[in-house]
């Protein structure tokens, strides 16, 4: 039996988190497990640092700071995939993940 990849979802929209969670459950069989989710930077940092996942799917824009704030407070731990609003300039998007020591990707 394979140990599943633990994925943590961070987005301020509960409906979006629920949709991603459902898609991962449908597609992943036993290889991916949603380890948790958070709707705010504070909640994300607390939960990620308490029990680090393997991967974080991270919203770049959230009312309380978003991806940049999460990475600043807990960014040494895991691989990160960040999604963004289409109006965010590409340079600013790169800046969000600069300095992250773990693998990172923008979606």
PDB file of C-alpha atoms in Angstrom:
ATOM      1  CA  UNK A   1       0.000   0.000   0.000  1.00  0.00           C
ATOM      2  CA  UNK A   2       1.285   3.438  -0.947  1.00  0.00           C
ATOM      3  CA  UNK A   3       1.414   6.281   1.545  1.00  0.00           C
ATOM      4  CA  UNK A   4      -0.838   9.030   0.149  1.00  0.00           C
ATOM      5  CA  UNK A   5       0.435  12.513  -0.624  1.00  0.00           C
ATOM      6  CA  UNK A   6      -1.045  14.843   2.006  1.00  0.00           C
ATOM      7  CA  UNK A   7      -2.560  17.936   0.367  1.00  0.00           C
ATOM      8  CA  UNK A   8      -3.676  21.040   2.276  1.00  0.00           C
ATOM      9  CA  UNK A   9      -6.085  23.562   0.667  1.00  0.00           C
ATOM     10  CA  UNK A  10      -5.926  27.301   1.393  1.00  0.00           C
ATOM     11  CA  UNK A  11      -8.590  29.576  -0.092  1.00  0.00           C
ATOM     12  CA  UNK A  12     -11.014  32.090   1.395  1.00  0.00           C
ATOM     13  CA  UNK A  13     -13.904  30.670  -0.667  1.00  0.00           C
ATOM     14  CA  UNK A  14     -15.380  27.607   1.051  1.00  0.00           C
ATOM     15  CA  UNK A  15     -17.221  26.557  -2.108  1.00  0.00           C
ATOM     16  CA  UNK A  16     -13.980  26.530  -4.091  1.00  0.00           C
ATOM     17  CA  UNK A  17     -12.238  24.447  -1.403  1.00  0.00           C
ATOM     18  CA  UNK A  18     -15.166  22.007  -1.420  1.00  0.00           C
ATOM     19  CA  UNK A  19     -14.960  21.653  -5.208  1.00  0.00           C
ATOM     20  CA  UNK A  20     -11.207  21.015  -5.211  1.00  0.00           C
ATOM     21  CA  UNK A  21     -11.611  18.548  -2.358  1.00  0.00           C
ATOM     22  CA  UNK A  22     -14.327  16.669  -4.266  1.00  0.00           C
ATOM     23  CA  UNK A  23     -12.250  16.566  -7.454  1.00  0.00           C
ATOM     24  CA  UNK A  24      -9.209  15.251  -5.603  1.00  0.00           C
ATOM     25  CA  UNK A  25     -11.338  12.594  -3.941  1.00  0.00           C
ATOM     26  CA  UNK A  26     -12.759  11.507  -7.320  1.00  0.00           C
ATOM     27  CA  UNK A  27      -9.431  11.439  -9.145  1.00  0.00           C
ATOM     28  CA  UNK A  28      -6.913  10.364  -6.611  1.00  0.00           C
ATOM     29  CA  UNK A  29      -8.009   6.967  -5.309  1.00  0.00           C
ATOM     30  CA  UNK A  30      -5.593   6.259  -2.442  1.00  0.00           C
ATOM     31  CA  UNK A  31      -2.623   8.262  -3.738  1.00  0.00           C
ATOM     32  CA  UNK A  32      -3.801  11.681  -2.540  1.00  0.00           C
ATOM     33  CA  UNK A  33      -5.432  12.590   0.756  1.00  0.00           C
ATOM     34  CA  UNK A  34      -6.764  16.039   1.638  1.00  0.00           C
ATOM     35  CA  UNK A  35      -5.064  16.592   4.973  1.00  0.00           C
ATOM     36  CA  UNK A  36      -6.966  19.757   5.790  1.00  0.00           C
ATOM     37  CA  UNK A  37      -8.131  23.135   4.638  1.00  0.00           C
ATOM     38  CA  UNK A  38      -8.138  26.730   5.800  1.00  0.00           C
ATOM     39  CA  UNK A  39     -10.028  29.854   4.832  1.00  0.00           C
ATOM     40  CA  UNK A  40      -7.619  32.407   6.282  1.00  0.00           C
ATOM     41  CA  UNK A  41      -3.893  33.038   6.564  1.00  0.00           C
ATOM     42  CA  UNK A  42      -3.863  32.638  10.351  1.00  0.00           C
ATOM     43  CA  UNK A  43      -5.714  29.342  10.239  1.00  0.00           C
ATOM     44  CA  UNK A  44      -3.501  28.058   7.397  1.00  0.00           C
ATOM     45  CA  UNK A  45      -0.233  28.911   9.144  1.00  0.00           C
ATOM     46  CA  UNK A  46      -1.375  27.373  12.437  1.00  0.00           C
ATOM     47  CA  UNK A  47      -2.566  24.132  10.852  1.00  0.00           C
ATOM     48  CA  UNK A  48       0.326  23.763   8.393  1.00  0.00           C
ATOM     49  CA  UNK A  49       3.007  24.314  11.008  1.00  0.00           C
ATOM     50  CA  UNK A  50       1.266  21.980  13.487  1.00  0.00           C
ATOM     51  CA  UNK A  51       1.005  19.092  11.005  1.00  0.00           C
ATOM     52  CA  UNK A  52       2.929  19.812   7.782  1.00  0.00           C
ATOM     53  CA  UNK A  53       1.384  18.386   4.615  1.00  0.00           C
ATOM     54  CA  UNK A  54       3.368  17.299   1.570  1.00  0.00           C
ATOM     55  CA  UNK A  55       1.747  19.859  -0.753  1.00  0.00           C
ATOM     56  CA  UNK A  56      -0.236  23.052  -0.226  1.00  0.00           C
ATOM     57  CA  UNK A  57      -2.673  24.320  -2.854  1.00  0.00           C
ATOM     58  CA  UNK A  58      -2.646  28.013  -2.082  1.00  0.00           C
ATOM     59  CA  UNK A  59      -4.761  30.985  -3.152  1.00  0.00           C
ATOM     60  CA  UNK A  60      -2.499  33.954  -3.872  1.00  0.00           C
ATOM     61  CA  UNK A  61      -5.172  36.557  -3.064  1.00  0.00           C
ATOM     62  CA  UNK A  62      -7.113  36.421   0.192  1.00  0.00           C
ATOM     63  CA  UNK A  63      -8.515  39.274   2.295  1.00  0.00           C
ATOM     64  CA  UNK A  64      -6.025  38.754   5.124  1.00  0.00           C
ATOM     65  CA  UNK A  65      -2.850  38.510   3.069  1.00  0.00           C
ATOM     66  CA  UNK A  66      -3.116  35.401   0.951  1.00  0.00           C
ATOM     67  CA  UNK A  67      -0.316  33.273  -0.381  1.00  0.00           C
ATOM     68  CA  UNK A  68       2.464  35.731   0.295  1.00  0.00           C
ATOM     69  CA  UNK A  69       1.580  35.898   4.009  1.00  0.00           C
ATOM     70  CA  UNK A  70       1.272  32.124   4.344  1.00  0.00           C
ATOM     71  CA  UNK A  71       4.633  31.589   2.646  1.00  0.00           C
ATOM     72  CA  UNK A  72       6.291  34.245   4.792  1.00  0.00           C
ATOM     73  CA  UNK A  73       5.108  32.574   8.005  1.00  0.00           C
ATOM     74  CA  UNK A  74       5.306  28.880   7.085  1.00  0.00           C
ATOM     75  CA  UNK A  75       7.038  28.655   3.726  1.00  0.00           C
ATOM     76  CA  UNK A  76       9.964  26.345   4.490  1.00  0.00           C
ATOM     77  CA  UNK A  77       8.013  23.132   4.639  1.00  0.00           C
ATOM     78  CA  UNK A  78       6.446  21.744   1.534  1.00  0.00           C
ATOM     79  CA  UNK A  79       5.813  21.935  -2.150  1.00  0.00           C
ATOM     80  CA  UNK A  80       3.356  24.662  -3.055  1.00  0.00           C
ATOM     81  CA  UNK A  81       1.016  25.234  -5.976  1.00  0.00           C
ATOM     82  CA  UNK A  82      -0.574  28.675  -6.069  1.00  0.00           C
ATOM     83  CA  UNK A  83      -3.547  29.824  -8.080  1.00  0.00           C
ATOM     84  CA  UNK A  84      -4.299  33.416  -8.812  1.00  0.00           C
ATOM     85  CA  UNK A  85      -6.713  35.981 -10.084  1.00  0.00           C
ATOM     86  CA  UNK A  86      -6.129  36.739 -13.732  1.00  0.00           C
ATOM     87  CA  UNK A  87      -5.616  40.465 -13.076  1.00  0.00           C
ATOM     88  CA  UNK A  88      -2.448  39.939 -11.032  1.00  0.00           C
ATOM     89  CA  UNK A  89       0.631  41.124 -12.944  1.00  0.00           C
ATOM     90  CA  UNK A  90       3.000  38.271 -13.874  1.00  0.00           C
ATOM     91  CA  UNK A  91       5.953  39.936 -12.090  1.00  0.00           C
ATOM     92  CA  UNK A  92       4.007  40.171  -8.844  1.00  0.00           C
ATOM     93  CA  UNK A  93       3.000  36.561  -9.274  1.00  0.00           C
ATOM     94  CA  UNK A  94       6.643  35.482  -9.486  1.00  0.00           C
ATOM     95  CA  UNK A  95       7.432  37.610  -6.425  1.00  0.00           C
ATOM     96  CA  UNK A  96       4.917  35.607  -4.381  1.00  0.00           C
ATOM     97  CA  UNK A  97       7.050  32.473  -4.683  1.00  0.00           C
ATOM     98  CA  UNK A  98      10.537  34.007  -4.708  1.00  0.00           C
ATOM     99  CA  UNK A  99      12.580  32.681  -1.835  1.00  0.00           C
ATOM    100  CA  UNK A 100      10.451  29.593  -1.256  1.00  0.00           C
ATOM    101  CA  UNK A 101      12.907  26.760  -0.690  1.00  0.00           C
ATOM    102  CA  UNK A 102      10.387  24.025  -1.507  1.00  0.00           C
ATOM    103  CA  UNK A 103       9.258  23.264  -5.073  1.00  0.00           C
ATOM    104  CA  UNK A 104       6.611  25.724  -6.221  1.00  0.00           C
ATOM    105  CA  UNK A 105       4.289  26.150  -9.201  1.00  0.00           C
ATOM    106  CA  UNK A 106       1.747  28.712 -10.299  1.00  0.00           C
ATOM    107  CA  UNK A 107      -1.605  27.495 -11.587  1.00  0.00           C
TER     108      UNK A 107
END
